[in-house]
PDB file of C-alpha atoms in Angstrom:
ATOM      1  CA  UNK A   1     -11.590   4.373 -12.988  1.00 77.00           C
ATOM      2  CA  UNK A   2      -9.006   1.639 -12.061  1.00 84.00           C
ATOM      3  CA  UNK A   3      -9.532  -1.476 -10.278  1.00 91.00           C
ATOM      4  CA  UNK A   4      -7.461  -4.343  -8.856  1.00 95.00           C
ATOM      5  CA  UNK A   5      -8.891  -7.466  -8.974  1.00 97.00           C
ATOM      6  CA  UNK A   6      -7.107 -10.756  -6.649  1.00 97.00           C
ATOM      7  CA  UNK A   7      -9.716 -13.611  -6.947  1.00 97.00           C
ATOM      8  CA  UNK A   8      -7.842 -15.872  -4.336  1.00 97.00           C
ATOM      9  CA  UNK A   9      -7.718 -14.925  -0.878  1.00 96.00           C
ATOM     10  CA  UNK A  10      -5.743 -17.913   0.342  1.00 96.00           C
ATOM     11  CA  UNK A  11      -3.556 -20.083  -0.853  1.00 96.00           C
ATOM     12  CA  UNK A  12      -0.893 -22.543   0.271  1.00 97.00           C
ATOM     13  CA  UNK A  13       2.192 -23.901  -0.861  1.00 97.00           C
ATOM     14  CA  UNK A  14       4.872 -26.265  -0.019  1.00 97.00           C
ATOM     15  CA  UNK A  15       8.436 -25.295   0.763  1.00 97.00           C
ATOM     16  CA  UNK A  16      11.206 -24.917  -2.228  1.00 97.00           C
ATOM     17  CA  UNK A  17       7.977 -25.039  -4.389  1.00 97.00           C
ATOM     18  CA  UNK A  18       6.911 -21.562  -6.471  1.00 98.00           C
ATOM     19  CA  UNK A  19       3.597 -20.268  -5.950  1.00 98.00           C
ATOM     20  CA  UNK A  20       2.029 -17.695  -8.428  1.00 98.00           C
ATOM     21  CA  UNK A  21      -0.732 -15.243  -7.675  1.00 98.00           C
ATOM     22  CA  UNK A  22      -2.974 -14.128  -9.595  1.00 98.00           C
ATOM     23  CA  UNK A  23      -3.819 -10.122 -10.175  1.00 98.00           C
ATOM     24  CA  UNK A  24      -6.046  -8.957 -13.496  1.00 98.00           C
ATOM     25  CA  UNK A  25      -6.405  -4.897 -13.879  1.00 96.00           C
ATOM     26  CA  UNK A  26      -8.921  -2.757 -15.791  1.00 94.00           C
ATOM     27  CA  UNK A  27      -8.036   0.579 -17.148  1.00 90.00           C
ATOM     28  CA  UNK A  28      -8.193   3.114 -19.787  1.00 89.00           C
ATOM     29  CA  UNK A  29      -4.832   4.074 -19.436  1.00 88.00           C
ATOM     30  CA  UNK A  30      -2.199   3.550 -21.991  1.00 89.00           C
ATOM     31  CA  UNK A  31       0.162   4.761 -19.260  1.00 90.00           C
ATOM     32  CA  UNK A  32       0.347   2.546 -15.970  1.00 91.00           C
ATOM     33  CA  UNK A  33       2.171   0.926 -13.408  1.00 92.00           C
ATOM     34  CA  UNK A  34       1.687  -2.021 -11.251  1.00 95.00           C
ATOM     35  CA  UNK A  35       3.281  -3.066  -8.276  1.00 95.00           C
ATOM     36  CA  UNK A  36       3.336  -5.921  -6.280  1.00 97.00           C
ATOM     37  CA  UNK A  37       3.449  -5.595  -1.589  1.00 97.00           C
ATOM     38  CA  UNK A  38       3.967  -8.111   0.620  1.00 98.00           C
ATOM     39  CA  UNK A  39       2.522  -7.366   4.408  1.00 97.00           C
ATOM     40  CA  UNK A  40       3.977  -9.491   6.748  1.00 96.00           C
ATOM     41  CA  UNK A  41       2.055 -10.301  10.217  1.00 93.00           C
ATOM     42  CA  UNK A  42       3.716  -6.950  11.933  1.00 91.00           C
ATOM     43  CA  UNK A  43       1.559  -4.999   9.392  1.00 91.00           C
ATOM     44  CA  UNK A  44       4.593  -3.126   7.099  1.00 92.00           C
ATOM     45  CA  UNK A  45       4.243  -2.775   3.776  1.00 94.00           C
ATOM     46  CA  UNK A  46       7.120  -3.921   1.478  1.00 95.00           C
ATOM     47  CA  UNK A  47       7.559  -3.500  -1.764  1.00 94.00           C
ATOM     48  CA  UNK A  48       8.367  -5.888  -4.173  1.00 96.00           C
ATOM     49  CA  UNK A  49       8.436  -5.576  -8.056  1.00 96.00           C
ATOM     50  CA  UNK A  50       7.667  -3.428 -10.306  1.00 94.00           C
ATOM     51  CA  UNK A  51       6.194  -3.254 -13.893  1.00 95.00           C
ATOM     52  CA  UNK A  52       5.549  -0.497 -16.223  1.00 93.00           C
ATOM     53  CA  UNK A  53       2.811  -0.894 -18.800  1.00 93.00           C
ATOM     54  CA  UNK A  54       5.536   0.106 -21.240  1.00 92.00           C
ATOM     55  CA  UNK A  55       7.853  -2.162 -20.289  1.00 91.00           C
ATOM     56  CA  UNK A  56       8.752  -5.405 -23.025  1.00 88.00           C
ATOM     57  CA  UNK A  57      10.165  -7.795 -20.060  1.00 93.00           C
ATOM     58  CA  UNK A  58       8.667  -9.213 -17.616  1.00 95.00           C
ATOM     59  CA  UNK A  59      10.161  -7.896 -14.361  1.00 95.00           C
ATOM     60  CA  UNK A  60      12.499  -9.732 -12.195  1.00 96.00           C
ATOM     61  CA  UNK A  61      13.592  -9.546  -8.139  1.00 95.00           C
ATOM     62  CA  UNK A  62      15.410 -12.262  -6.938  1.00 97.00           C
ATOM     63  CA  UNK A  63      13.156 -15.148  -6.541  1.00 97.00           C
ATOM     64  CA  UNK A  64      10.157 -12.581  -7.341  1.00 98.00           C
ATOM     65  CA  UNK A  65       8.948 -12.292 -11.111  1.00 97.00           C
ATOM     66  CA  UNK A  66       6.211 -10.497 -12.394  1.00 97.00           C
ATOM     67  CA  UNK A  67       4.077 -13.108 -15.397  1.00 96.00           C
ATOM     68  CA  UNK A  68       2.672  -9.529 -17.270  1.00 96.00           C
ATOM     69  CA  UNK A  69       0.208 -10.282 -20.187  1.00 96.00           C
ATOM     70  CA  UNK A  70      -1.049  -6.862 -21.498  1.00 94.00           C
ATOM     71  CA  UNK A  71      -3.639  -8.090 -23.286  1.00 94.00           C
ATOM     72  CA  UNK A  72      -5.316  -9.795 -20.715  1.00 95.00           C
ATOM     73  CA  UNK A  73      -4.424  -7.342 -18.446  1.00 95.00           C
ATOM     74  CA  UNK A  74      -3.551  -9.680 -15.707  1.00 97.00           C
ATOM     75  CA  UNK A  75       0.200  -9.196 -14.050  1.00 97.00           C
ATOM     76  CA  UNK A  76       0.702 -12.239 -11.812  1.00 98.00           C
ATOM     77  CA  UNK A  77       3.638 -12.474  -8.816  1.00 98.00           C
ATOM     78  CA  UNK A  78       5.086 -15.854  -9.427  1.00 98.00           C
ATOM     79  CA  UNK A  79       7.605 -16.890  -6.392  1.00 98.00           C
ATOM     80  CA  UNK A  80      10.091 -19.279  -7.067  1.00 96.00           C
ATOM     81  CA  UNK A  81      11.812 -21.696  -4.145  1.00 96.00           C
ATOM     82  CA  UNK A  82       9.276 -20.485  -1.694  1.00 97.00           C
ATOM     83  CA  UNK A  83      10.278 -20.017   1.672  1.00 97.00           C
ATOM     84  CA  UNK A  84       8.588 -20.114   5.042  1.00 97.00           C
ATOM     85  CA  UNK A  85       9.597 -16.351   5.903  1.00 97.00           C
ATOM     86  CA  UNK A  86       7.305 -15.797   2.665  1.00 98.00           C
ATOM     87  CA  UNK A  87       4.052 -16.820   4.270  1.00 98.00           C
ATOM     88  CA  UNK A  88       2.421 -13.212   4.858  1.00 97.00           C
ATOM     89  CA  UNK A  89      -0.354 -10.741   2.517  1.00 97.00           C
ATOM     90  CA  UNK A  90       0.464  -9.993  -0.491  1.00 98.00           C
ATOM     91  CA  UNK A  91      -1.046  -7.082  -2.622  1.00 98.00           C
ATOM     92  CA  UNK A  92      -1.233  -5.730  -6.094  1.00 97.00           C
ATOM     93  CA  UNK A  93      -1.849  -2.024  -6.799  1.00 95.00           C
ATOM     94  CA  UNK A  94      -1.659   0.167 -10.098  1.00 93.00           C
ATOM     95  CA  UNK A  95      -0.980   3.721 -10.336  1.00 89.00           C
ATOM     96  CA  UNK A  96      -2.655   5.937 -13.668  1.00 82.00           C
ATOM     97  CA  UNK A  97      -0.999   9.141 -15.240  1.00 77.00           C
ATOM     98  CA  UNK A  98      -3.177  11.858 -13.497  1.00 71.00           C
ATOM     99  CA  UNK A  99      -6.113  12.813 -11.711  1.00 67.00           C
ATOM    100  CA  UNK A 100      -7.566  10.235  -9.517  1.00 65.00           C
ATOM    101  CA  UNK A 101      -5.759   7.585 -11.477  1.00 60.00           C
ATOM    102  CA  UNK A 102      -2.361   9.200  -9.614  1.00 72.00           C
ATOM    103  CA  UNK A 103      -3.090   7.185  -6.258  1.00 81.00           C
ATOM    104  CA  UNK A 104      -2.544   3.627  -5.962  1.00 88.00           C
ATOM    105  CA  UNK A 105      -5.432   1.709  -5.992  1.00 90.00           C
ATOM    106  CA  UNK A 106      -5.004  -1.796  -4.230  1.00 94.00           C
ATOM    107  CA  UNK A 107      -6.372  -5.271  -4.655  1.00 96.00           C
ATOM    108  CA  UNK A 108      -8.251  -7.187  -1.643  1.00 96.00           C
ATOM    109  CA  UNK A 109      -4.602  -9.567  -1.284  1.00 97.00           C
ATOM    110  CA  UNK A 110      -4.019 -12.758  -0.920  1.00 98.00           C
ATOM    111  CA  UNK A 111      -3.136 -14.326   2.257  1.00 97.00           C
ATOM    112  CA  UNK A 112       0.262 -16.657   1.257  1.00 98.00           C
ATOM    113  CA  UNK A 113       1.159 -19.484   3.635  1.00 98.00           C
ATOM    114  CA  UNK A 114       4.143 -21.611   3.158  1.00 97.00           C
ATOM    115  CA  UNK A 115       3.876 -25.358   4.642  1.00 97.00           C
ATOM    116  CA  UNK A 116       7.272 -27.208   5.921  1.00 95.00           C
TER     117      UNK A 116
ATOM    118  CA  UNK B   1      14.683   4.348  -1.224  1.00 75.00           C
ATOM    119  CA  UNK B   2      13.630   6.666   1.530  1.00 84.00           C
ATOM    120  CA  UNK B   3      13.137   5.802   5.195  1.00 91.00           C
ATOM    121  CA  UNK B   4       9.852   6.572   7.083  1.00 95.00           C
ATOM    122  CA  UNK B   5       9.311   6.069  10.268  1.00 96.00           C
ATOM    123  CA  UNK B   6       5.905   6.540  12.492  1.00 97.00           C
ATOM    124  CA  UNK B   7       4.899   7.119  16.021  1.00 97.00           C
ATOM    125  CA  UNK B   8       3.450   5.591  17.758  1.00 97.00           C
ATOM    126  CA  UNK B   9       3.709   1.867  16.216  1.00 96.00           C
ATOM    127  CA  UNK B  10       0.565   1.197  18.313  1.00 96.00           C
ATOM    128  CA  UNK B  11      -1.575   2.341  20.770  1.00 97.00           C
ATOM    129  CA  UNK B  12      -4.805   1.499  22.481  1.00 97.00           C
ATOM    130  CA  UNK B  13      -7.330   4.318  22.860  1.00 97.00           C
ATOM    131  CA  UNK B  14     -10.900   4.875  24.292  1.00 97.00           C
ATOM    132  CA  UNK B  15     -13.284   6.329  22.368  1.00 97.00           C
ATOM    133  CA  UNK B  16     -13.991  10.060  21.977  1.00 97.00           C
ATOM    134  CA  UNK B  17     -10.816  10.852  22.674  1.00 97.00           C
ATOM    135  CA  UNK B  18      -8.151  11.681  19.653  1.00 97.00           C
ATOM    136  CA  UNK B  19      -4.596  10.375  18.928  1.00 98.00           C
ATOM    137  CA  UNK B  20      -2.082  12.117  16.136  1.00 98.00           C
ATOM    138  CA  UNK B  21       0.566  10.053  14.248  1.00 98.00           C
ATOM    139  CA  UNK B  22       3.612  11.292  13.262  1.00 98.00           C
ATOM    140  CA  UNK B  23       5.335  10.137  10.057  1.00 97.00           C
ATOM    141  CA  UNK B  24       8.853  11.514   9.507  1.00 97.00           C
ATOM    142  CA  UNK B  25      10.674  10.935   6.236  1.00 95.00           C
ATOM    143  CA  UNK B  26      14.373  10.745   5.825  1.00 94.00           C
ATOM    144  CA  UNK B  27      14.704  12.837   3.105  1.00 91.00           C
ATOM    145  CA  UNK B  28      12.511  15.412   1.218  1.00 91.00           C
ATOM    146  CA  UNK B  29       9.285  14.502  -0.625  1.00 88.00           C
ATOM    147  CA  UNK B  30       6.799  15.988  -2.637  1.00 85.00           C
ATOM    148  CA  UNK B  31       3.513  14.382  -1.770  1.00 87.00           C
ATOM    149  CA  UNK B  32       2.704  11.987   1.315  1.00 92.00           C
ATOM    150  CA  UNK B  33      -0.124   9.711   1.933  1.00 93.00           C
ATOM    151  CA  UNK B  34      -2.276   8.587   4.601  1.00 96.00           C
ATOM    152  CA  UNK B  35      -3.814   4.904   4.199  1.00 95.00           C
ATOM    153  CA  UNK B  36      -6.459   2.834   6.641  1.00 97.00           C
ATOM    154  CA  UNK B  37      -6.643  -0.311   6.634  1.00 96.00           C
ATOM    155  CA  UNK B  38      -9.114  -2.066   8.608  1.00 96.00           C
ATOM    156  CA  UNK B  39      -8.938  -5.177   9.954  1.00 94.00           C
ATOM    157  CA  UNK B  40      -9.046  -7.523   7.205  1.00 91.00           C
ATOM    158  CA  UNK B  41      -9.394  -5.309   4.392  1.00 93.00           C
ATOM    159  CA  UNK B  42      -7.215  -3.879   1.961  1.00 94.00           C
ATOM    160  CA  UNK B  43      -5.601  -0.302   2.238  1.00 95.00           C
ATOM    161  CA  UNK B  44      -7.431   3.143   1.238  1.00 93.00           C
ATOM    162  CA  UNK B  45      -6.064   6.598   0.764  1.00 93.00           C
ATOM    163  CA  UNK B  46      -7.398   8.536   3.710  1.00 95.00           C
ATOM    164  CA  UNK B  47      -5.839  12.089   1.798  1.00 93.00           C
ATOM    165  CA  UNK B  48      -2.624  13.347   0.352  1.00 91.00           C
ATOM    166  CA  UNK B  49      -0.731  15.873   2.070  1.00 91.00           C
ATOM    167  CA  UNK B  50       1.760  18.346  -0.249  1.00 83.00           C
ATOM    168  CA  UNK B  51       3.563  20.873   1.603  1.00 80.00           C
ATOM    169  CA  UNK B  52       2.104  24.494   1.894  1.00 78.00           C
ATOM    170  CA  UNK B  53      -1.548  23.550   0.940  1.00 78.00           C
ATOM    171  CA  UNK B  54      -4.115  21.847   2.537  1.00 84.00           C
ATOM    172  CA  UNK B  55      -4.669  18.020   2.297  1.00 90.00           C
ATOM    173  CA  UNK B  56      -6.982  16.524  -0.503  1.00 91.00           C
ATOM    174  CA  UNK B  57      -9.119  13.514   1.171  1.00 94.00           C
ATOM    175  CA  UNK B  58     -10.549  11.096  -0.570  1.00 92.00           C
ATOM    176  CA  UNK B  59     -14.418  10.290  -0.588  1.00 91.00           C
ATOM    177  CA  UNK B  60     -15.514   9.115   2.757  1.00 94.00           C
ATOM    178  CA  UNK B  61     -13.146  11.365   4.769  1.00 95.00           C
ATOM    179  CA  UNK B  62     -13.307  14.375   6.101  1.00 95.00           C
ATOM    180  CA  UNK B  63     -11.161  17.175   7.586  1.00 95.00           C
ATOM    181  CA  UNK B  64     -13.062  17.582  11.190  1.00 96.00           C
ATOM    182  CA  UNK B  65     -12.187  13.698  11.260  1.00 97.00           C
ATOM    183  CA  UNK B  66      -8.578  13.669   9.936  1.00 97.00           C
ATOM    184  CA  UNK B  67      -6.879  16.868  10.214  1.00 96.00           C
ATOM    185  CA  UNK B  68      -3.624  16.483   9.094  1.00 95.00           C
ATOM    186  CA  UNK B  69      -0.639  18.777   8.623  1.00 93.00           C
ATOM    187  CA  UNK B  70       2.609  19.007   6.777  1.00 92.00           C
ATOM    188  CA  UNK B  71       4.845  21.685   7.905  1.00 90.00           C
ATOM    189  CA  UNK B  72       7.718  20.938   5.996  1.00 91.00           C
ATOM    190  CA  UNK B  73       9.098  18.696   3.231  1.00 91.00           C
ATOM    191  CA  UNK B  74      10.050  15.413   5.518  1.00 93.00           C
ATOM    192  CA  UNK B  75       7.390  14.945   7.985  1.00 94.00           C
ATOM    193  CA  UNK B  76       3.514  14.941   8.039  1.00 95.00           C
ATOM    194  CA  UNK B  77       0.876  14.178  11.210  1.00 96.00           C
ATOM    195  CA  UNK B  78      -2.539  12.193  11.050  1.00 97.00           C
ATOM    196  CA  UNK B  79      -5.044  13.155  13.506  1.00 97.00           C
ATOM    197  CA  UNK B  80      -7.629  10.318  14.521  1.00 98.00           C
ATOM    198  CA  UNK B  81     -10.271  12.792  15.962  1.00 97.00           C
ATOM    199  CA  UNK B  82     -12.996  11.414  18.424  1.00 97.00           C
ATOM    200  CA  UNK B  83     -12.448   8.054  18.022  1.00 97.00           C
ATOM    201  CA  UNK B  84     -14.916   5.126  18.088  1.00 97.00           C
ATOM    202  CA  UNK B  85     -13.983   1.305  17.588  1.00 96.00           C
ATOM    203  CA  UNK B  86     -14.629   1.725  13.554  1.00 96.00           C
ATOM    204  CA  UNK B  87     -11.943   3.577  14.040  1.00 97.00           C
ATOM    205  CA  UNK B  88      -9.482   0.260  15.116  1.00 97.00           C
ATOM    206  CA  UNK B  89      -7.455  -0.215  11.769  1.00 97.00           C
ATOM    207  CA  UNK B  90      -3.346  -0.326  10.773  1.00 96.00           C
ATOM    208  CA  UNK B  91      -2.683   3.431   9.307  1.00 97.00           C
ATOM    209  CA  UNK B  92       0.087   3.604   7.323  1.00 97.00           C
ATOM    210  CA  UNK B  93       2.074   6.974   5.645  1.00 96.00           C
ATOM    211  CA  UNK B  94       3.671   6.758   2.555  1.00 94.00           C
ATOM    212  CA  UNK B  95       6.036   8.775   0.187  1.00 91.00           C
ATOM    213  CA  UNK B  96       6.231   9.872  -3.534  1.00 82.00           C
ATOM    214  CA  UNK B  97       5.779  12.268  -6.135  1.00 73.00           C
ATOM    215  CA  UNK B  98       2.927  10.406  -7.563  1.00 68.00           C
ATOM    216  CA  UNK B  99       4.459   9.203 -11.057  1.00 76.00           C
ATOM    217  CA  UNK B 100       3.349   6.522 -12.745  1.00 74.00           C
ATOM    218  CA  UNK B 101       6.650   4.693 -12.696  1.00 78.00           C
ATOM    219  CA  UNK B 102       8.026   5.681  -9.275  1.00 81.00           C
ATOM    220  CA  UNK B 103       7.733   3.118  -6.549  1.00 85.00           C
ATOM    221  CA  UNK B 104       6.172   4.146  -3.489  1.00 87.00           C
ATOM    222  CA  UNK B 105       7.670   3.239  -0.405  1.00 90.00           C
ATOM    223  CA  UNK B 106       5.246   2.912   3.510  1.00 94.00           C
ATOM    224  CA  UNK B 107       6.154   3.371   6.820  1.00 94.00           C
ATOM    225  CA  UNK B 108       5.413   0.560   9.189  1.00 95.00           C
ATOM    226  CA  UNK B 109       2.337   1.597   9.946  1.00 96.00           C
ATOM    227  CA  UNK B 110       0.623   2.540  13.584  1.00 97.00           C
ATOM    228  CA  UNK B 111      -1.603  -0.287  15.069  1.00 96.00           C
ATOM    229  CA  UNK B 112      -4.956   1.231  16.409  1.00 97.00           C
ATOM    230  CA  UNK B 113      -7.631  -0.217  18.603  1.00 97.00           C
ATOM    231  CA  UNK B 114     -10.078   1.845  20.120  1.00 97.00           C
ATOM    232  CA  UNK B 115     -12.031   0.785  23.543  1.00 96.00           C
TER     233      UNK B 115
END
């Protein structure tokens, strides 16, 4: 089975500054994706960044970058210049190659609030 | 990316009584999701609806509860069947064939509270 784990449900940081968030994994797949959401107040779900467990580069979206460290199986969201329409929930999920594994399975978040 | 849309985007209900979502997709998918989320709490997969056979649900729901159907290839319904306030939670459809590298995309989501 997979799980998501996102140890900090809050956190806080100042305008212009980067913020990274922390997400570790556990899985016996060789085969896996992760994927980063952010949920805004209204209660959408947007997606982010992606990163294939195959993949050599860390992934990049704009200010959005994914820190991926295989062996520690932890793929952290680092956001650079933060900005105050960032401040919303942010969640990382994984999806396996088959059976159950096929869904995405999602961490608890992390509640992101930018100060001014 | 494809573009899903739900109705309603919220609604207020009293209990016992039983409220369907509609989630239409702008194109045609192979598998669509239904997610709760509860106030506070991370998503979970209510079932997974693939056109022409009936939806798989996950542990902890049931058909009676959440009927869904999916007549065709771009849209789905949820059923919320006689509610209770447990029931008050964001639910949310989503799109995608289920790969491992494919990103899946959510509508934005129906707001429920139940009286």
């Amino acid at each position: 089975a997979q799980k998501i784990t996102q140890t900090q449900p809050g956190m806080f940081v100042q305008e212009k500054e980067a913020v990274t968030l922390d997400c570790t994994y556990d899985t016996s797949d060789q085969s896996y994706g992760l994927f980063w959401y952010k949920q805004p107040s209204s209660g959408e779900m947007i997606f982010l960044i992606y990163q294939g467990s195959y993949d050599e580069q860390n992934a990049t979206e704009g200010r959005y970058s994914l820190n991926f460290q295989k062996a520690r199986k932890s793929a952290n969201l680092v956001i650079s210049a933060s900005q105050l329409g960032d401040s919303a929930m942010y969640f990382c999920a994984m999806r396996g190659p088959s059976g159950s594994a096929r869904q995405l399975t999602f961490g608890s978040g992390t509640q992101l609030t930018v100060l001014p | 990316s494809a573009v899903i849309s739900q109705k309603p985007s919220r609604d207020i209900c009293q209990r016992g009584t039983s409220l369907t979502i509609q989630c239409q997709v702008d194109s045609q998918v192979t598998m669509m999701f239904w997610y709760r989320q509860q106030p506070g709490q991370s998503l979970t997969l209510i079932a997974t609806a693939n056109q022409g056979s009936e939806a798989t649900y996950e542990s902890g729901f049931v058909i009676d509860k959440f009927p869904i159907s999916r007549p065709n290839l771009t849209f789905s319904t949820l059923t919320v069947s006689n509610m209770s306030p447990e029931d008050s939670s964001i639910y949310l459809c989503s799109v995608g064939t289920g790969r491992v590298q494919e990103t899946q995309y959510f509508g934005p989501g129906t707001r429920l509270l139940v009286l």
